[in-house]
């Protein structure tokens, strides 16, 4: 055993051949096959007792055990997915809809987004079903999770037999490779295993083309497109050509390229049909009146991205052509009380009220903008006797994306909204509960 007060070079009594110093334990665990017994020994790797060499070995030891844990997570996730598929109702008449709601359980339990949870489930199901050798390498700590994930992703469009051929071609070299090397080896193996299917797979992947964005710190965002390579090359060329027309005003090349992309998309070139040469895009920012007039510097909320600085909010608010709409909030809770009734008819105002109040789908982990959601009655609307309950009013409505709307009505998931706090509590079929806090204009979470 180690005396925790000793240094990295201090030796203690032990059986012949057994590691003694902290550095020796680190070197031993860095190459040992991980398991419950070796995991218990990780407590011996105290930072203060390790040399620089020992710390590198300790990192390797911890990483091997992380892989071991992730292999067990892969199997559990595959079981969760299988349980959900076994419980899927048949003959409902929703042939075009995925009735597997396992990702909701996983997203809530692990505090992930729905897309990330679905990705984890898909990778786990593919690994467990197609690639037991890869999962075995992961469990022994010989590869990392990102390598195993690459195996599942790169072979995702192959039939099972071709996928197994690809795994066999790369698996022996994976323990010595980086993640990037593994992915490149897999891509080469896919072309060798099924060269005739390359164009077929490309046509299939074209159907997945999409655009998404992600908010970043300091009022910035990442805007990403997934599209065929030729189109990406054409976009690059168009952006570069437009950026080359800008004057030498101190901007870097990358800054000019970003400005050129924005100019091409938003400020369309002359000759387009859009009046004034400007695209018909809508940008919505929620900002307090005090911030708007400069009395304080509270951040605003840019729809689809999140908080922005007071200056950025004012730039949007005072831009030419901006339309202002008044929102009234509770002074203590910040919840929306009433929207300005002067613009819309009552039914339209109710919809606008709920969308402005909740901003996104009210299922935990879902960030689908409310304007793209269904407005769901929390207490079901009574079609035979509308006065009996389930009124179509803001306190009884919440936005749910189509997937989570169907989840609420076609599965055993249940939802309750607290009208005082705006919190929505969801109860899963497993009995676990998850709370979705309100996203109010003045109390953004």
XYZ file of C-alpha atoms in Angstrom:
445
model
C 0.000 0.000 0.000
C 1.029 3.634 -0.473
C 1.505 5.997 2.408
C -0.305 9.083 1.091
C 2.211 11.365 2.817
C 5.176 9.892 0.949
C 6.659 11.317 -2.248
C 6.710 9.666 -5.647
C 10.076 8.065 -4.937
C 9.254 6.612 -1.518
C 8.938 2.839 -1.415
C 6.731 0.743 0.821
C 6.776 -2.924 1.592
C 4.841 -5.191 -0.772
C 4.973 -8.581 -2.480
C 7.855 -9.039 -4.959
C 7.028 -7.542 -8.345
C 4.070 -5.491 -7.087
C 4.152 -1.739 -7.885
C 5.294 0.309 -4.932
C 5.602 3.995 -5.794
C 2.847 6.141 -7.230
C 4.688 6.293 -10.553
C 4.947 2.489 -10.646
C 1.234 2.141 -10.000
C 0.519 4.649 -12.752
C 2.698 2.744 -15.231
C 1.045 -0.537 -14.235
C -2.530 0.773 -14.563
C -1.741 2.546 -17.849
C -1.324 -0.845 -19.521
C -3.588 -3.027 -17.379
C -6.915 -4.267 -18.708
C -9.503 -2.120 -16.913
C -12.110 -3.651 -14.660
C -13.611 -3.302 -11.171
C -10.366 -4.276 -9.407
C -8.131 -1.906 -11.360
C -10.723 0.868 -11.032
C -10.439 0.583 -7.251
C -6.668 1.096 -7.539
C -7.043 4.448 -9.331
C -7.296 6.082 -5.896
C -3.568 5.329 -5.476
C -2.703 7.781 -8.262
C -2.568 10.904 -6.116
C -1.416 13.908 -8.087
C 1.015 15.215 -5.499
C 2.950 11.930 -5.482
C 3.360 11.629 -9.248
C 6.252 12.832 -11.353
C 5.619 14.337 -14.783
C 6.112 10.902 -16.314
C 3.797 9.401 -13.744
C 1.108 11.936 -14.507
C 1.125 11.015 -18.195
C 0.803 7.334 -17.240
C -2.003 8.257 -14.841
C -3.827 10.077 -17.648
C -3.566 6.953 -19.776
C -4.832 4.822 -16.897
C -7.841 7.039 -16.329
C -8.562 7.150 -20.082
C -8.535 3.354 -20.323
C -11.059 3.187 -17.501
C -13.211 5.878 -19.112
C -13.342 3.663 -22.218
C -14.281 0.675 -20.046
C -17.132 2.654 -18.488
C -18.296 3.896 -21.887
C -18.407 0.339 -23.220
C -20.827 -0.533 -20.420
C -22.836 2.603 -21.220
C -22.999 1.503 -24.872
C -24.564 -1.808 -23.843
C -27.022 -0.118 -21.487
C -28.031 2.398 -24.159
C -28.576 -0.423 -26.653
C -30.805 -2.160 -24.074
C -32.797 1.056 -23.513
C -33.308 1.385 -27.260
C -34.380 -2.258 -27.520
C -36.829 -1.813 -24.622
C -38.370 1.186 -26.382
C -38.726 -0.690 -29.669
C -40.379 -3.619 -27.885
C -42.896 -1.195 -26.365
C -43.641 0.554 -29.671
C -47.355 0.349 -30.541
C -48.264 -1.153 -33.889
C -50.999 -0.216 -36.303
C -51.496 3.292 -34.930
C -51.709 4.806 -38.386
C -48.614 6.994 -38.029
C -46.513 5.117 -40.546
C -44.398 8.166 -41.298
C -43.498 8.833 -37.671
C -40.818 7.374 -35.425
C -42.547 6.052 -32.316
C -39.299 5.291 -30.479
C -39.090 7.770 -27.600
C -36.060 6.248 -25.868
C -34.058 9.399 -26.544
C -36.395 11.400 -24.304
C -35.591 9.135 -21.357
C -31.871 9.339 -22.074
C -31.876 13.085 -22.733
C -33.609 13.829 -19.442
C -31.596 11.346 -17.380
C -28.207 12.487 -18.701
C -29.120 16.165 -19.225
C -28.450 16.002 -22.958
C -30.176 17.595 -25.903
C -32.620 15.376 -27.772
C -30.296 15.234 -30.797
C -27.281 14.246 -28.698
C -29.273 11.550 -26.905
C -30.583 10.192 -30.206
C -27.019 10.121 -31.537
C -25.772 8.242 -28.462
C -28.575 5.685 -28.848
C -27.982 5.216 -32.575
C -24.244 4.703 -32.090
C -24.793 2.298 -29.199
C -27.358 0.248 -31.145
C -25.046 0.023 -34.165
C -22.019 -0.939 -32.055
C -23.857 -3.547 -30.013
C -25.626 -5.035 -33.034
C -22.880 -4.947 -35.665
C -19.475 -4.466 -34.079
C -18.860 -6.676 -31.014
C -15.106 -6.698 -31.743
C -14.981 -2.893 -31.583
C -16.981 -2.865 -28.356
C -14.536 -5.417 -26.943
C -11.598 -3.123 -27.756
C -13.419 -0.259 -26.069
C -14.131 -2.328 -22.959
C -10.459 -3.302 -22.692
C -9.447 0.339 -22.986
C -7.496 -0.243 -26.211
C -9.449 2.383 -28.165
C -11.466 5.429 -27.130
C -15.196 6.037 -27.531
C -14.683 8.472 -30.436
C -12.960 5.707 -32.416
C -15.822 3.305 -31.736
C -18.284 6.053 -32.675
C -16.439 6.567 -35.963
C -16.865 2.876 -36.803
C -20.633 3.174 -36.362
C -20.947 6.506 -38.198
C -18.733 5.858 -41.227
C -20.412 2.516 -41.913
C -23.913 3.814 -41.206
C -25.094 3.552 -44.825
C -23.619 0.076 -45.459
C -25.508 -3.191 -45.227
C -24.550 -5.336 -42.212
C -22.254 -7.684 -44.141
C -20.297 -4.838 -45.771
C -20.053 -3.090 -42.403
C -18.531 -6.180 -40.806
C -16.008 -6.405 -43.672
C -14.981 -2.800 -43.038
C -14.537 -3.453 -39.310
C -12.356 -6.472 -40.031
C -10.153 -4.368 -42.329
C -9.381 -1.706 -39.711
C -9.817 -3.216 -36.269
C -6.290 -4.583 -35.869
C -4.687 -1.160 -36.375
C -7.167 0.907 -34.361
C -5.421 0.615 -30.957
C -2.342 2.362 -32.410
C -4.296 5.069 -34.249
C -5.623 8.503 -33.382
C -9.307 9.259 -33.926
C -8.556 11.067 -37.196
C -6.423 8.191 -38.470
C -9.154 5.712 -37.623
C -11.762 7.755 -39.471
C -9.558 8.056 -42.569
C -8.831 4.319 -42.480
C -12.538 3.595 -42.226
C -13.349 5.817 -45.203
C -10.738 4.026 -47.295
C -12.064 0.644 -46.164
C -15.622 1.612 -47.085
C -14.539 2.438 -50.631
C -12.724 -0.886 -50.897
C -15.574 -2.918 -49.414
C -18.325 -1.443 -51.584
C -16.989 0.719 -54.430
C -20.148 0.383 -56.486
C -22.227 1.701 -53.621
C -20.372 5.020 -53.315
C -22.726 6.947 -55.573
C -25.789 5.280 -54.073
C -24.626 6.240 -50.597
C -23.932 9.791 -51.760
C -27.465 10.133 -53.132
C -28.822 8.858 -49.821
C -26.729 11.278 -47.776
C -27.878 14.178 -49.966
C -31.277 13.728 -48.356
C -29.697 14.650 -45.001
C -28.531 18.107 -46.092
C -29.395 20.698 -43.491
C -28.393 23.925 -41.780
C -28.095 24.476 -38.052
C -26.654 26.976 -35.634
C -25.251 26.986 -32.119
C -24.920 29.913 -29.741
C -21.411 30.661 -28.443
C -19.983 32.980 -25.814
C -19.616 36.761 -26.040
C -22.557 37.273 -28.371
C -21.213 34.996 -31.120
C -22.617 31.918 -32.857
C -21.576 29.064 -35.130
C -23.595 28.715 -38.337
C -23.128 25.373 -40.109
C -24.336 23.721 -43.301
C -24.225 20.022 -44.177
C -24.331 19.733 -47.960
C -22.785 17.918 -50.943
C -19.104 18.640 -51.469
C -19.539 20.289 -54.906
C -22.043 22.734 -53.469
C -19.680 23.465 -50.581
C -16.895 24.172 -53.043
C -19.156 26.495 -55.042
C -20.124 28.312 -51.868
C -16.466 28.738 -50.944
C -15.687 30.097 -54.397
C -18.610 32.538 -54.306
C -17.690 33.757 -50.836
C -14.019 34.197 -51.813
C -14.951 36.046 -54.991
C -17.276 38.410 -53.152
C -14.765 38.971 -50.351
C -12.176 39.956 -52.974
C -14.353 42.927 -53.961
C -14.061 44.474 -50.477
C -11.633 47.332 -49.979
C -8.468 46.944 -47.917
C -9.902 48.401 -44.734
C -8.032 46.449 -42.075
C -10.288 43.374 -41.989
C -8.575 39.995 -42.083
C -9.341 37.551 -44.883
C -11.496 35.424 -42.583
C -13.420 38.490 -41.430
C -14.050 39.492 -45.046
C -15.211 35.964 -45.902
C -17.751 35.971 -43.069
C -18.976 39.430 -44.072
C -19.183 38.277 -47.692
C -21.306 35.253 -46.747
C -23.670 37.437 -44.737
C -23.864 39.972 -47.583
C -24.646 37.304 -50.167
C -27.399 35.720 -48.051
C -29.017 38.707 -46.353
C -28.249 41.620 -48.676
C -28.942 39.918 -51.946
C -27.089 41.127 -55.041
C -28.807 43.641 -57.311
C -31.278 42.141 -59.742
C -33.107 39.854 -57.326
C -36.845 40.029 -56.896
C -36.706 41.103 -53.263
C -37.624 44.798 -52.960
C -34.635 46.912 -52.009
C -32.247 43.995 -52.575
C -32.809 42.678 -49.042
C -33.886 39.142 -48.137
C -37.240 38.694 -46.458
C -35.720 37.395 -43.211
C -37.095 37.970 -39.725
C -34.919 38.431 -36.660
C -36.634 38.652 -33.271
C -35.002 40.081 -30.154
C -36.705 40.470 -26.769
C -35.383 43.376 -24.707
C -36.609 45.378 -21.716
C -37.786 48.943 -22.187
C -35.065 50.203 -19.819
C -32.396 48.544 -21.929
C -34.017 49.816 -25.091
C -33.807 53.447 -23.959
C -30.336 53.005 -22.461
C -31.341 53.201 -18.792
C -29.640 49.851 -18.061
C -27.505 47.263 -19.817
C -29.497 44.072 -19.198
C -28.995 41.549 -22.031
C -31.677 40.877 -24.597
C -32.760 37.513 -25.987
C -32.147 36.808 -29.678
C -34.644 34.237 -30.896
C -32.965 30.965 -31.819
C -29.580 31.891 -30.347
C -29.982 33.038 -26.745
C -28.772 36.045 -24.746
C -27.125 38.978 -26.535
C -25.585 42.143 -25.176
C -27.683 45.262 -24.624
C -25.801 46.985 -27.434
C -26.531 44.170 -29.881
C -30.203 44.147 -28.857
C -30.467 47.896 -29.465
C -28.797 47.529 -32.874
C -31.516 45.089 -33.908
C -34.285 47.152 -32.307
C -33.306 50.376 -34.062
C -32.413 48.867 -37.428
C -34.348 50.255 -40.424
C -37.671 48.492 -40.934
C -37.857 47.080 -37.411
C -41.358 46.476 -36.019
C -41.807 46.743 -32.227
C -44.375 44.693 -30.325
C -45.078 45.343 -26.638
C -44.926 42.510 -24.062
C -46.116 42.974 -20.470
C -44.446 40.817 -17.797
C -45.044 40.181 -14.115
C -42.708 42.437 -12.067
C -41.651 39.608 -9.714
C -41.634 36.384 -11.738
C -40.900 37.884 -15.132
C -43.606 35.682 -16.689
C -45.522 37.137 -19.597
C -48.909 38.397 -18.452
C -50.425 39.813 -21.567
C -49.440 40.710 -25.093
C -50.452 43.878 -26.849
C -53.988 43.249 -28.161
C -53.969 46.031 -30.696
C -52.419 44.108 -33.611
C -54.021 40.684 -33.678
C -57.455 39.114 -33.298
C -57.988 37.289 -29.956
C -57.045 33.807 -31.222
C -53.912 35.136 -32.866
C -53.026 37.057 -29.705
C -53.366 33.936 -27.559
C -50.985 32.115 -29.864
C -48.560 35.025 -29.844
C -48.783 35.215 -26.045
C -47.820 31.560 -25.552
C -45.022 31.680 -28.142
C -43.559 34.857 -26.628
C -43.872 33.477 -23.080
C -42.298 30.051 -23.572
C -40.009 30.710 -26.560
C -39.235 27.009 -27.161
C -40.821 23.569 -26.890
C -41.453 22.978 -23.186
C -40.021 19.446 -23.119
C -36.734 19.298 -21.169
C -33.711 19.339 -23.498
C -35.720 20.435 -26.561
C -34.890 23.800 -28.092
C -37.309 23.804 -31.011
C -38.470 27.445 -31.406
C -42.027 27.901 -30.183
C -43.216 29.387 -33.451
C -42.436 26.037 -35.109
C -44.308 24.042 -32.435
C -47.901 22.945 -31.892
C -49.844 24.666 -29.117
C -51.001 21.819 -26.889
C -53.859 21.892 -24.384
C -52.442 20.817 -21.005
C -55.930 19.910 -19.805
C -57.595 18.314 -22.849
C -60.129 20.468 -24.633
C -63.673 19.150 -24.260
C -65.067 19.169 -27.793
C -68.533 18.099 -26.686
C -68.801 20.674 -23.894
C -66.167 23.429 -24.334
C -67.247 25.116 -21.083
C -66.482 21.994 -19.016
C -62.708 22.504 -18.995
C -59.586 22.546 -21.086
C -60.018 26.178 -22.063
C -58.061 27.586 -24.976
C -56.244 30.215 -22.944
C -52.543 30.855 -22.242
C -52.452 29.145 -18.822
C -53.731 25.931 -20.398
C -51.496 25.999 -23.459
C -47.843 25.213 -24.037
C -45.767 24.840 -27.196
C -44.640 21.318 -28.048
C -42.735 20.291 -31.138
C -44.536 17.640 -33.153
C -42.432 14.823 -31.692
C -43.057 15.778 -28.082
C -46.684 16.604 -28.784
C -47.147 13.013 -29.955
C -45.067 11.735 -27.045
C -47.501 13.371 -24.610
C -50.620 12.040 -26.287
C -49.496 8.629 -27.542
C -47.268 7.395 -24.721
C -47.370 7.315 -20.920
C -45.341 10.502 -20.533
C -47.325 13.146 -18.603
C -46.874 16.906 -18.230
C -48.089 19.506 -15.746
C -47.494 23.259 -15.879
C -47.371 25.456 -12.781
C -49.226 28.658 -13.771
C -47.472 30.637 -11.019
C -43.864 29.752 -11.842
C -44.173 28.652 -15.463
C -42.311 25.409 -14.704
C -43.411 22.339 -16.657
C -42.867 19.001 -14.906
C -42.706 15.881 -17.035
C -43.113 12.366 -15.629
C -41.565 9.544 -17.648
C -43.108 6.053 -17.861
C -40.230 4.931 -15.619
C -41.477 7.253 -12.853
C -38.581 9.707 -13.163
C -39.575 13.365 -13.168
C -37.893 16.229 -15.009
C -38.596 19.940 -14.703
C -38.350 22.409 -17.550
C -37.842 25.927 -16.143
C -39.517 28.898 -17.805
C -37.645 30.976 -20.347
C -39.194 34.364 -19.736
C -38.192 37.591 -21.452
C -36.707 38.960 -18.223
C -35.529 35.769 -16.527
C -33.615 33.863 -19.193
C -32.053 30.580 -18.038
